[in-house]
Short mmCIF file of C-alpha atoms (C1' of nucleotides) in Angstrom, two decimals:
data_model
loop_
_atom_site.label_atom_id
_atom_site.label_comp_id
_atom_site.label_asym_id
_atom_site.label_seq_id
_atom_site.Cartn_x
_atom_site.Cartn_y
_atom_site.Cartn_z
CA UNK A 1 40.42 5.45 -40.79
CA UNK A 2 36.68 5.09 -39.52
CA UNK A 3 34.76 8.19 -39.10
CA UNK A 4 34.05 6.98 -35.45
CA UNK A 5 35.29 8.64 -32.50
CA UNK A 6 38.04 7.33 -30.23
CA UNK A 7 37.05 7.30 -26.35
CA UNK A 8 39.65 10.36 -26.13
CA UNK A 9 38.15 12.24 -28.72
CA UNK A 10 34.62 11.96 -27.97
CA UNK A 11 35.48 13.28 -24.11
CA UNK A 12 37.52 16.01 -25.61
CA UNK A 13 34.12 17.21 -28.47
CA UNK A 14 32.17 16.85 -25.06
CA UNK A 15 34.39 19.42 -23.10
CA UNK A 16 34.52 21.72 -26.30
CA UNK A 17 30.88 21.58 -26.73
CA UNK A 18 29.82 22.40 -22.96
CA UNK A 19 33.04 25.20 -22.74
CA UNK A 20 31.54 26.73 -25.69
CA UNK A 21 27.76 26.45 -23.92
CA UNK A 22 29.30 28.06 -20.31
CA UNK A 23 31.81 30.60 -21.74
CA UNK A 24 30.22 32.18 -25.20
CA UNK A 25 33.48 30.72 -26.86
CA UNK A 26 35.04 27.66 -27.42
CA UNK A 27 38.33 26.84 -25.76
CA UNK A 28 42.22 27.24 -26.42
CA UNK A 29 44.45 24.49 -26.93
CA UNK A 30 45.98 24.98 -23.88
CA UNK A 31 43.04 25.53 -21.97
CA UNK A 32 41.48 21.72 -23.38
CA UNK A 33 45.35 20.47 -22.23
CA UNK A 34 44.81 21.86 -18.87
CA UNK A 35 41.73 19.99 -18.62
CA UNK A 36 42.69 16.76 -19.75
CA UNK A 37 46.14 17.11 -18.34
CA UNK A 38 47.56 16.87 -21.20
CA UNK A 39 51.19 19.13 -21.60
CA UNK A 40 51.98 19.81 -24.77
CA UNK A 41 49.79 21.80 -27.30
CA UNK A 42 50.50 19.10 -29.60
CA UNK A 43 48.94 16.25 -28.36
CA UNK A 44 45.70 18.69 -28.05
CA UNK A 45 46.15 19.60 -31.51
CA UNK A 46 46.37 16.21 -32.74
CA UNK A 47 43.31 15.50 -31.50
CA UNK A 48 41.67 18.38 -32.78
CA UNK A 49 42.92 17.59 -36.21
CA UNK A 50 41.50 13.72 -35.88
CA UNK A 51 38.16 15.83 -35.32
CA UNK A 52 38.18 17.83 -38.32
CA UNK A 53 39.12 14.99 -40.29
CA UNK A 54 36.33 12.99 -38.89
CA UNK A 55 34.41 15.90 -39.87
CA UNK A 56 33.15 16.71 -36.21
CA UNK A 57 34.80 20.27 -35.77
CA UNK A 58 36.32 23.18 -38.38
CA UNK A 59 39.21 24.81 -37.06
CA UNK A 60 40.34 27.99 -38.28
CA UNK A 61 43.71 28.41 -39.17
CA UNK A 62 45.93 30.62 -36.64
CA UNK A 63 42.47 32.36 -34.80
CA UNK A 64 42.44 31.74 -31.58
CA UNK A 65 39.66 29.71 -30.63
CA UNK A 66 39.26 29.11 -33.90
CA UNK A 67 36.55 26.22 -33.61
CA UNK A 68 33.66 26.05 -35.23
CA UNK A 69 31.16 24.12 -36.38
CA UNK A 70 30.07 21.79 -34.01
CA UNK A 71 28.47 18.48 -34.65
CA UNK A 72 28.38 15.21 -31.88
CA UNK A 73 28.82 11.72 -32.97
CA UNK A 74 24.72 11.15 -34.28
CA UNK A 75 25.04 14.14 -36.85
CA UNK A 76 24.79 17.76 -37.06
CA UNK A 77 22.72 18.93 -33.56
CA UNK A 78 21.51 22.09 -35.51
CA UNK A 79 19.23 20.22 -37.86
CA UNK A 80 18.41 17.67 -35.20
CA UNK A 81 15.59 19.79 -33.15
CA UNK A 82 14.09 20.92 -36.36
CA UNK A 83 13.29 17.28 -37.98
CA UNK A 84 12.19 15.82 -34.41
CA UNK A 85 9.74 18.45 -33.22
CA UNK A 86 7.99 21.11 -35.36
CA UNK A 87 5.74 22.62 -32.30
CA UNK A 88 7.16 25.58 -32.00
CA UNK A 89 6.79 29.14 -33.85
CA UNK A 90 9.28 31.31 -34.51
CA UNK A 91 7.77 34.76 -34.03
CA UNK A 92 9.65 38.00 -35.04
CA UNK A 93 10.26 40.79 -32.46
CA UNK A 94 9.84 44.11 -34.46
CA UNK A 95 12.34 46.69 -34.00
CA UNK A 96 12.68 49.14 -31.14
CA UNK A 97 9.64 51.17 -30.45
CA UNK A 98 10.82 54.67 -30.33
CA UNK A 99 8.47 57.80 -31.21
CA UNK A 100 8.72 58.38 -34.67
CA UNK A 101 10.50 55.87 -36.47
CA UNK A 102 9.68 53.67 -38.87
CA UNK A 103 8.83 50.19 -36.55
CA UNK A 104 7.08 48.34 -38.79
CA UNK A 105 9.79 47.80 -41.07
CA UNK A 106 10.48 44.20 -41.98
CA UNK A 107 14.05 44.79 -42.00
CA UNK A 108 14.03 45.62 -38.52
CA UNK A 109 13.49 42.23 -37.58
CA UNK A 110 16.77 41.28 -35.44
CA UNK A 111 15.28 39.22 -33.03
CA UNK A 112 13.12 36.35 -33.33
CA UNK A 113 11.47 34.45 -30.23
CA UNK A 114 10.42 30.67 -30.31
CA UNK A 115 7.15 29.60 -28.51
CA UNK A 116 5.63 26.27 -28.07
CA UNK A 117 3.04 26.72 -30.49
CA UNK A 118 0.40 25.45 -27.99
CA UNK A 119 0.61 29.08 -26.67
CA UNK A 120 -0.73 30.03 -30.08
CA UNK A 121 -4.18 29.90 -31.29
CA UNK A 122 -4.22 28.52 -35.03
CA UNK A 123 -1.75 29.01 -37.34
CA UNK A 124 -1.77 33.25 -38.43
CA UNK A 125 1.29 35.40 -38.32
CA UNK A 126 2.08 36.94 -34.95
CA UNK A 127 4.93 38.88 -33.93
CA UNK A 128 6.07 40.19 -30.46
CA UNK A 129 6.72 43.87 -29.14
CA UNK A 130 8.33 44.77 -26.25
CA UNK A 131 6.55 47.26 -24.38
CA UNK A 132 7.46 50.85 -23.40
CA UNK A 133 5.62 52.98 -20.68
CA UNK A 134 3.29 51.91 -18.08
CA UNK A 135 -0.62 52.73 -20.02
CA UNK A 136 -1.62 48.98 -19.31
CA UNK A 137 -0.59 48.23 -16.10
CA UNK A 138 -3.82 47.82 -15.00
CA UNK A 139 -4.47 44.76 -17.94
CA UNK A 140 -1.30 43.27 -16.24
CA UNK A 141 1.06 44.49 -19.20
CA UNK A 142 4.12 46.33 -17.46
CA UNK A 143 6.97 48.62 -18.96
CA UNK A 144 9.43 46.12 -20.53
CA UNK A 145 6.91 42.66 -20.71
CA UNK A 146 6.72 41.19 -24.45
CA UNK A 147 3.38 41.28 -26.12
CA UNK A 148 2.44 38.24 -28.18
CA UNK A 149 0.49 39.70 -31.15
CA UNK A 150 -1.67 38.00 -33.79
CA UNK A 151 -1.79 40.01 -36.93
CA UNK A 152 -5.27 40.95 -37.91
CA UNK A 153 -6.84 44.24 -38.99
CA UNK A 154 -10.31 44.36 -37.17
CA UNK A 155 -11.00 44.23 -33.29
CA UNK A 156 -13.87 43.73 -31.01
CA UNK A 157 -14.49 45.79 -28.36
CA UNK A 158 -12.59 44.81 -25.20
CA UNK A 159 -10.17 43.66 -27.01
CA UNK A 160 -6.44 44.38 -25.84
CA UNK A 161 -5.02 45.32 -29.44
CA UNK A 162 -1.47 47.09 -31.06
CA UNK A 163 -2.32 50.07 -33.50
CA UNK A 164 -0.79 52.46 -35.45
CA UNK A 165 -1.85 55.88 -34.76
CA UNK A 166 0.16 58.43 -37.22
CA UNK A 167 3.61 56.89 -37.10
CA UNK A 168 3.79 55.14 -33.57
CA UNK A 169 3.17 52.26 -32.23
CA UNK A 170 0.66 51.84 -28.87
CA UNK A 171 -0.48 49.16 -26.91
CA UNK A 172 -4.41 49.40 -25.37
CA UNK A 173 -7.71 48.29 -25.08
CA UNK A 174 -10.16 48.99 -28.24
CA UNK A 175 -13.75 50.47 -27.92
CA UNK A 176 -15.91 51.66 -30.78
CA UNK A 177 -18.67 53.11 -30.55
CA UNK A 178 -21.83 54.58 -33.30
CA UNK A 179 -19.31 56.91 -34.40
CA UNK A 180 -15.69 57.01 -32.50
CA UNK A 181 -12.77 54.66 -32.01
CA UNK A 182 -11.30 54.73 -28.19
CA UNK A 183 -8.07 53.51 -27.87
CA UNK A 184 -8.44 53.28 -24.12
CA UNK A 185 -5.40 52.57 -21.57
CA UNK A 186 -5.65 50.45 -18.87
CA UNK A 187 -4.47 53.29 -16.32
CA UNK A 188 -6.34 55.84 -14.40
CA UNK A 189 -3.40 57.95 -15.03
CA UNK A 190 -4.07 58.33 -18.61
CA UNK A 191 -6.89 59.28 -20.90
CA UNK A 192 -8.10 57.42 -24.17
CA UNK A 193 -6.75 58.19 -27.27
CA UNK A 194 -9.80 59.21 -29.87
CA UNK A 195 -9.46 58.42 -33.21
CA UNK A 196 -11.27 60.89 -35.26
CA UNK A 197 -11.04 60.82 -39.28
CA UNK A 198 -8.02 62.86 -39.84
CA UNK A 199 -6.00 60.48 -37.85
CA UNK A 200 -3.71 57.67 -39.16
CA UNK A 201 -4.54 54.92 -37.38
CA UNK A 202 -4.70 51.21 -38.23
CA UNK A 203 -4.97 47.90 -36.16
CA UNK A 204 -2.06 45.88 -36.40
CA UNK A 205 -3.08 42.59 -34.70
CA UNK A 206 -4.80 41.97 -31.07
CA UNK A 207 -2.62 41.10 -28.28
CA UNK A 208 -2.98 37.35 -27.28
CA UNK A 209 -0.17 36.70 -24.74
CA UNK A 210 1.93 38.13 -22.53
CA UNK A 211 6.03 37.64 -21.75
CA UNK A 212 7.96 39.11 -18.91
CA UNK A 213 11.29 38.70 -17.88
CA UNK A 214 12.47 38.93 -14.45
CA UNK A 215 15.69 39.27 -12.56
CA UNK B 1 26.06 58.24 -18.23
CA UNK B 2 22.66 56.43 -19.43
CA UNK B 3 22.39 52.65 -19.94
CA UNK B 4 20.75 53.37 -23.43
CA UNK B 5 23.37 52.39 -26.43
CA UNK B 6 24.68 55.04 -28.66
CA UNK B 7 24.49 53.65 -32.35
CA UNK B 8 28.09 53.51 -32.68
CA UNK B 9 28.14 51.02 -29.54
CA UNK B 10 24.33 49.26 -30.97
CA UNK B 11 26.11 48.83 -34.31
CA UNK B 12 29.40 47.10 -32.73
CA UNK B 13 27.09 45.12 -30.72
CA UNK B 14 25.20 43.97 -33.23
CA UNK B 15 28.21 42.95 -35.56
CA UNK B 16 29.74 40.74 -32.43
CA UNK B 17 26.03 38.85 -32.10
CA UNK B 18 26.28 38.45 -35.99
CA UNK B 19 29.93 37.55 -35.72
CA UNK B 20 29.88 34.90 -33.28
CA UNK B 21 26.73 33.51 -34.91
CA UNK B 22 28.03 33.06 -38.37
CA UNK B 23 31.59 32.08 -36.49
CA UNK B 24 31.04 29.95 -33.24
CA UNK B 25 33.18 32.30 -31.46
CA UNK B 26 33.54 36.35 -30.65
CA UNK B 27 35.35 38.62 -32.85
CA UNK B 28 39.07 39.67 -31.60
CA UNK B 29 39.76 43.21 -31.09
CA UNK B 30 40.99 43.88 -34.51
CA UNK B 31 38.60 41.94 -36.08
CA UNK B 32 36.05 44.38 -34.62
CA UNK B 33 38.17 47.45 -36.02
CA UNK B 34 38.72 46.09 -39.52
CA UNK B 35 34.90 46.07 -39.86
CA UNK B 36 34.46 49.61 -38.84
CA UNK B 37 37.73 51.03 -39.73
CA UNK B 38 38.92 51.87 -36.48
CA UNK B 39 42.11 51.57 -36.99
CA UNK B 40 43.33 50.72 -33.07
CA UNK B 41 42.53 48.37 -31.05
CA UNK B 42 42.30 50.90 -28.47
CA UNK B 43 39.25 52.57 -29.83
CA UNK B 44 37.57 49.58 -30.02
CA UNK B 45 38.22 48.31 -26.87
CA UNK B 46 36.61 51.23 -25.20
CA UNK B 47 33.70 50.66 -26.91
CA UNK B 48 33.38 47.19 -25.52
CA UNK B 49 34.10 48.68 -22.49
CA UNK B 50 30.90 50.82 -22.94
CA UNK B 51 29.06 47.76 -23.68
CA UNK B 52 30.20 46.06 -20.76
CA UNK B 53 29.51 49.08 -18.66
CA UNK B 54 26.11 49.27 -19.87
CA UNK B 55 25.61 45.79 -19.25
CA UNK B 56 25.84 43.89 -22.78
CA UNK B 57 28.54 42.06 -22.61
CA UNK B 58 30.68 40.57 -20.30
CA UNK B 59 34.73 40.84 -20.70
CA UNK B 60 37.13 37.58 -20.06
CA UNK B 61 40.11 39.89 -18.74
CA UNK B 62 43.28 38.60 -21.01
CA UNK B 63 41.31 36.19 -22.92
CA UNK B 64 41.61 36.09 -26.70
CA UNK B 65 38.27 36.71 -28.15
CA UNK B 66 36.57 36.98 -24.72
CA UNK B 67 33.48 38.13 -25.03
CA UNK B 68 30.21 36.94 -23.44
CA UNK B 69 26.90 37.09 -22.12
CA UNK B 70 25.78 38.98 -24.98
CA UNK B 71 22.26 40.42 -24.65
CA UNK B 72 20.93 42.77 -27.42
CA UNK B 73 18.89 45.90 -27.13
CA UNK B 74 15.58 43.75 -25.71
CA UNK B 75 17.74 42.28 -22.74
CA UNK B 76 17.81 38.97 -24.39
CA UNK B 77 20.35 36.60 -23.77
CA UNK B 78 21.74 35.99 -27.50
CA UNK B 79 21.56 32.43 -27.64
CA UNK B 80 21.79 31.46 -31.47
CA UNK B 81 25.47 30.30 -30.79
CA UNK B 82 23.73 27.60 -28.90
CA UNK B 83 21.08 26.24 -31.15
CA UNK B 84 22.82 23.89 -32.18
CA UNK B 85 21.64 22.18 -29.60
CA UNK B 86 19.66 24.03 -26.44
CA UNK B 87 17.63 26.39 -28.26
CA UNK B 88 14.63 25.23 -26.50
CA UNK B 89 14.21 24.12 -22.65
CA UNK B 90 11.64 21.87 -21.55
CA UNK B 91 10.26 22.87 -18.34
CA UNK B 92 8.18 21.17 -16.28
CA UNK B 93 4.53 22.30 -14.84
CA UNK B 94 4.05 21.11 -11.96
CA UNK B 95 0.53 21.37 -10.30
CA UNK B 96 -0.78 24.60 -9.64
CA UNK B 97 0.27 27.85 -7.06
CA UNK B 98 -2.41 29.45 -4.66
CA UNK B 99 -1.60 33.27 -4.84
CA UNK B 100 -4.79 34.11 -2.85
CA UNK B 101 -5.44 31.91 -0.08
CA UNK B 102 -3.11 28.66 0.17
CA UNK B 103 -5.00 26.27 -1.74
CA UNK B 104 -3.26 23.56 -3.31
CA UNK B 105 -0.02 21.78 -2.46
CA UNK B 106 2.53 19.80 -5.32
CA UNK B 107 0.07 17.66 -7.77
CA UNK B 108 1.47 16.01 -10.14
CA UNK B 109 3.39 17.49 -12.98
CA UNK B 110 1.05 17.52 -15.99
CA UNK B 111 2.71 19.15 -18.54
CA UNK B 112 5.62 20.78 -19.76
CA UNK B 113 6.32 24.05 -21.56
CA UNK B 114 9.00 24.64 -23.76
CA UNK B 115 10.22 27.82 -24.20
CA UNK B 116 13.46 29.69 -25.78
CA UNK B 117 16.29 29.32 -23.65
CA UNK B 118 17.17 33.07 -23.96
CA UNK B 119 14.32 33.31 -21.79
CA UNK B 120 16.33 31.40 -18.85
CA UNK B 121 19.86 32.03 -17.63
CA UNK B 122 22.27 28.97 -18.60
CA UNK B 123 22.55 27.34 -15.69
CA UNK B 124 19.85 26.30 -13.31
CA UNK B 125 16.71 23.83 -12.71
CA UNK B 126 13.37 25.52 -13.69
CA UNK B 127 9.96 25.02 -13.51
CA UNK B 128 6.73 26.64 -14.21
CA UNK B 129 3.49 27.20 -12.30
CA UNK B 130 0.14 28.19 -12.83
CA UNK B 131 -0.95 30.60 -10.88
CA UNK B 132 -4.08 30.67 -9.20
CA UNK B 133 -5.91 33.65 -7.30
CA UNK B 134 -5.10 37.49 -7.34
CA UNK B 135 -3.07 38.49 -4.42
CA UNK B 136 -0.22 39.58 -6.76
CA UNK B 137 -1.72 41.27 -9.06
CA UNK B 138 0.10 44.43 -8.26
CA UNK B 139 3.39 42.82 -8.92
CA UNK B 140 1.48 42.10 -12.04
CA UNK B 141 1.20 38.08 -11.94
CA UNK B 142 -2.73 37.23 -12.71
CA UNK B 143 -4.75 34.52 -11.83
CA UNK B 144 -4.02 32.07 -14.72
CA UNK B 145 -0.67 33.26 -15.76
CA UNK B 146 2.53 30.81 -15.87
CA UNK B 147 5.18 31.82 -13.67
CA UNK B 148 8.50 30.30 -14.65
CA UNK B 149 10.54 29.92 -11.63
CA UNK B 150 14.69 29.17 -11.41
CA UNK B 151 15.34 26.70 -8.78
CA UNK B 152 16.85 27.95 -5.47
CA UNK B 153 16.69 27.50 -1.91
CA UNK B 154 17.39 31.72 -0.57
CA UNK B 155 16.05 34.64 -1.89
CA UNK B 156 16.94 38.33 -1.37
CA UNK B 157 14.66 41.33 0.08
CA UNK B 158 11.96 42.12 -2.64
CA UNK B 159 12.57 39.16 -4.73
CA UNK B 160 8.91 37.14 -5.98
CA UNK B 161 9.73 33.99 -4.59
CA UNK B 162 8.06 30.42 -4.88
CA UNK B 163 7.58 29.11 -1.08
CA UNK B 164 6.42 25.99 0.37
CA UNK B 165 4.32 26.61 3.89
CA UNK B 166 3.28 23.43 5.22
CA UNK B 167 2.05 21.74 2.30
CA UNK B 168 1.03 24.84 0.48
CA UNK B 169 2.44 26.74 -2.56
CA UNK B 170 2.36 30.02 -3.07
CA UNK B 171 4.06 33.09 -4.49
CA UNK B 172 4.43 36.18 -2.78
CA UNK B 173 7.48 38.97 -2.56
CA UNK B 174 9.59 37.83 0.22
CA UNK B 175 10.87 39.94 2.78
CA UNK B 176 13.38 39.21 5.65
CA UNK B 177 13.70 41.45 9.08
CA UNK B 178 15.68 40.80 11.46
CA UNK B 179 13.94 37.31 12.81
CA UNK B 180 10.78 38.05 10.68
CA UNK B 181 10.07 36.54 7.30
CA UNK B 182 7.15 37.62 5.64
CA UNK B 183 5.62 36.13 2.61
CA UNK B 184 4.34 39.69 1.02
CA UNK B 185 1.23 39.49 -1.46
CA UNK B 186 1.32 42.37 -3.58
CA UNK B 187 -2.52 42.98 -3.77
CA UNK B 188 -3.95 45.71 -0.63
CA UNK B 189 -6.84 43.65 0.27
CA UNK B 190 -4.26 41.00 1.51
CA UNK B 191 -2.16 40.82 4.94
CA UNK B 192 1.68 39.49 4.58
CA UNK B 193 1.85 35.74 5.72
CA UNK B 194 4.55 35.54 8.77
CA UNK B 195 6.78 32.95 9.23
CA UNK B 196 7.48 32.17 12.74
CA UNK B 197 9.73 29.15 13.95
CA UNK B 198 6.57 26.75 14.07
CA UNK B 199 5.67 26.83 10.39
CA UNK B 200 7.11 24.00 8.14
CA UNK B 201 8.19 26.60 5.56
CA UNK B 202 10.61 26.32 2.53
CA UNK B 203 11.67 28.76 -0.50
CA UNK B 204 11.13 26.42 -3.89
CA UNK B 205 12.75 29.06 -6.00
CA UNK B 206 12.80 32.47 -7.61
CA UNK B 207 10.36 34.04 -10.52
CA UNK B 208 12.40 34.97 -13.34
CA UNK B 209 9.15 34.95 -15.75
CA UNK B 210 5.78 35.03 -15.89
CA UNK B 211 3.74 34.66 -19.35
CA UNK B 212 0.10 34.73 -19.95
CA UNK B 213 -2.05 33.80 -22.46
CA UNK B 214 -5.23 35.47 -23.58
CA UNK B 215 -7.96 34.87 -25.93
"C1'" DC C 1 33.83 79.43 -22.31
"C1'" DA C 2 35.12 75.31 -19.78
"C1'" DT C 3 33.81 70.59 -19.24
"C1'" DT C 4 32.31 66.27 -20.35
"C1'" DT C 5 31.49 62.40 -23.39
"C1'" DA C 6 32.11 59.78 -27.46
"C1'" DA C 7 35.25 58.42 -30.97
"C1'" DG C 8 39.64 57.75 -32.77
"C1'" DT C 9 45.15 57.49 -34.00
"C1'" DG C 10 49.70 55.54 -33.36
"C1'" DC C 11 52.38 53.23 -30.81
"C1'" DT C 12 54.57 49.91 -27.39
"C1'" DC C 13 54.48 45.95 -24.57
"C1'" DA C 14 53.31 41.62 -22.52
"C1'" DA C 15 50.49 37.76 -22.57
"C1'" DT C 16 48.12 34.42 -24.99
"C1'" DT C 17 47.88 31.24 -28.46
"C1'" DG C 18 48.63 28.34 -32.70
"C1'" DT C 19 52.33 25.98 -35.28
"C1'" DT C 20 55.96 22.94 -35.78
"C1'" DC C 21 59.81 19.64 -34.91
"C1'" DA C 22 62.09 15.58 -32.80
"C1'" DC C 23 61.24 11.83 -30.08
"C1'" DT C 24 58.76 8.04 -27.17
"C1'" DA C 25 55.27 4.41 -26.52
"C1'" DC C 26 51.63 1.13 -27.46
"C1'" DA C 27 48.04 -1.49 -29.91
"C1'" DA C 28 46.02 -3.15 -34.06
"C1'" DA C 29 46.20 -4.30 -38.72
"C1'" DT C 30 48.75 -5.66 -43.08
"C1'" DA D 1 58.05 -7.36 -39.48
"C1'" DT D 2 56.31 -3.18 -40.86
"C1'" DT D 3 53.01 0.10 -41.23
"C1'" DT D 4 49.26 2.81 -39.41
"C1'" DG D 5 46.69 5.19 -35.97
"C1'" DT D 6 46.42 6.88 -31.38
"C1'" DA D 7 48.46 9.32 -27.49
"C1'" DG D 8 51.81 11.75 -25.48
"C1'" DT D 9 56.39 15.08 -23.88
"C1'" DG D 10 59.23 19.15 -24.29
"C1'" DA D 11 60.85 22.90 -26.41
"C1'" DA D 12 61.19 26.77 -29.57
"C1'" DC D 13 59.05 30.13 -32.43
"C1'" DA D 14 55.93 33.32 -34.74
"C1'" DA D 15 51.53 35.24 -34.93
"C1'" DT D 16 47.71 36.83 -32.73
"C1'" DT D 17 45.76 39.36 -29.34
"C1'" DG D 18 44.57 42.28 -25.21
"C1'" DA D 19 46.25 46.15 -22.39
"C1'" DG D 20 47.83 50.63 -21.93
"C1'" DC D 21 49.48 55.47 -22.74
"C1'" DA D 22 49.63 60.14 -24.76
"C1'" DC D 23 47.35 62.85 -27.79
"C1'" DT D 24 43.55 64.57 -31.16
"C1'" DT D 25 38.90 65.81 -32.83
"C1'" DA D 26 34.13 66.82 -32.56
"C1'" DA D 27 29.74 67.32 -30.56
"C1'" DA D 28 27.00 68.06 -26.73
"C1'" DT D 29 26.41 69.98 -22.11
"C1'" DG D 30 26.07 73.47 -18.62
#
DNA sequence: CATTTAAGTGCTCAATTGTTCACTACAAAT
DNA sequence: ATTTGTAGTGAACAATTGAGCACTTAAATG
């Protein structure tokens, strides 16, 4: 037996591959039959065993929908993007942004976000935030948009930055002056936030793009 | 009842995302209560219910493992079951937008951004624009920002819409009387653009995102 | 204190779904 | 001529799975 696909087979990977992509999960044996017109389970399941055995599919034994594993007849897809292209950066969202917990923690990382790195300056670590409350509207930066952050621990003034100021998180625009640090938001509804010594406070990077998602 | 998770409901949510990734399909009922020893199925399926309530997850009435549409706490679409292959879509630029005054029509599409497809619904044509002028800066699109726009030839009451009149681009909110449409700009010192029967005029699509870079 | 909401048990039932068997048919290779 | 691989039907069966009900517990709400 050649590892290569039969016409039949190859239409049938197709369909399983762009079920999986429309539904969230890949199809039954009956529901494959129904598209191919084929009756009986069996002849579905026949071909499904030709694709294991060909190595293009893993089935798993009496789950429903139990297929897994895709590959298409040039190789595994996963690895394909990876080896072709390398311009994009995979930036970590850090965790949810509620007062007083812990945000920065690395383990908190659930969700990552990749961005054609042409959106990046050079190469640095930068993560992403997702925004709560409306201090920056005026900058453009709206409840809910992502913040593209580069990681750095010194600002200029002017500069729209993410620090730490005792154990939260806060997005706004830095000013220093001979003797204070301004963390000033970007609407007339607020006031600065003034750093004096007792304060925690630390810059975590400056903000260098911005993400929304609409309906 | 608020559209915020309760952890019980964030943790199950969480194990289906991690589920399906590791497993190319959703978790079954029980396969949900043998992680969290819930010991019936009816437990568990009111906490999907939740989720679905809430706006997570869809439900596949009477489908084995028929979950889908899973975002996560950020409102991303979880796409990692896809990466094998679509992880990334290519969209096209195409020429620039006037938001102020109607400057420029359709050049020629330069270049082409690639972004994370949990950024974009599954199906759909997009491209992306750059946005010139500040008559929607309320709305909080900037001169110089990308607008990524899905496709479509309607659009709803309120919706920022891409429009085409006479050989101009623009964006604007787009609002429909009764034989009225007005092109809205969401920036005071502007005046709504009105569409009477005369004007060559088009929708291109809707904006579903708009991302901006800064220095 | 009554009510609501979240979370769960134990159970039954019906629908969906995977597994398996016997049999047919055809083309290509040994 | 016989085997092998592909492609299919039809039916029966068992396991998996989703749906639903009555009832319980606990915490929060008002």
């Amino acid at each position: 037996m050649k590892n290569e696909l039969t016409d039949r087979q190859r239409e049938i990977l197709t369909f399983i591959e762009q079920f999986r992509n429309e539904n969230g999960y890949p199809p039954t044996l009956r529901e494959i039959g129904r598209k191919f017109e084929i009756a009986s389970t069996f002849g579905v399941k026949r071909h499904l065993e030709a694709l294991v055995k060909k190595g293009f599919i893993n089935i798993e034994s009496n789950a429903s929908r139990g297929i897994t594993s895709l590959k298409n007849e040039f190789g595994l897809i996963s690895d394909k993007l990876f080896q072709t292209e390398s311009n994009f950066t995979k930036i970590p969202i850090i965790g949810r942004v509620a007062a007083g917990t812990p945000i920065l923690a690395i383990e908190n990382i659930e969700v990552s976000l990749v961005i054609d790195s042409s959106f990046l300056k050079k190469t640095g670590d930068y993560f992403a935030l997702k925004v709560r409350g409306d201090s920056m509207i005026e900058a453009g930066i709206f409840d809910g948009d992502f913040v593209i952050v580069s990681s750095r621990k010194e600002a200029l003034n002017g500069e729209v930055i993410v620090a730490m100021v005792g154990d939260e998180v806060t997005v706004k625009t830095y000013e220093r002056s001979a003797n204070q640090i301004s963390l000033v938001p970007q609407n007339k509804n607020y006031s600065p936030i003034l750093i004096d010594g007792k304060s925690e406070f630390s810059i975590l990077g400056k903000v260098t793009g911005v993400i929304r998602l609409l309906n």
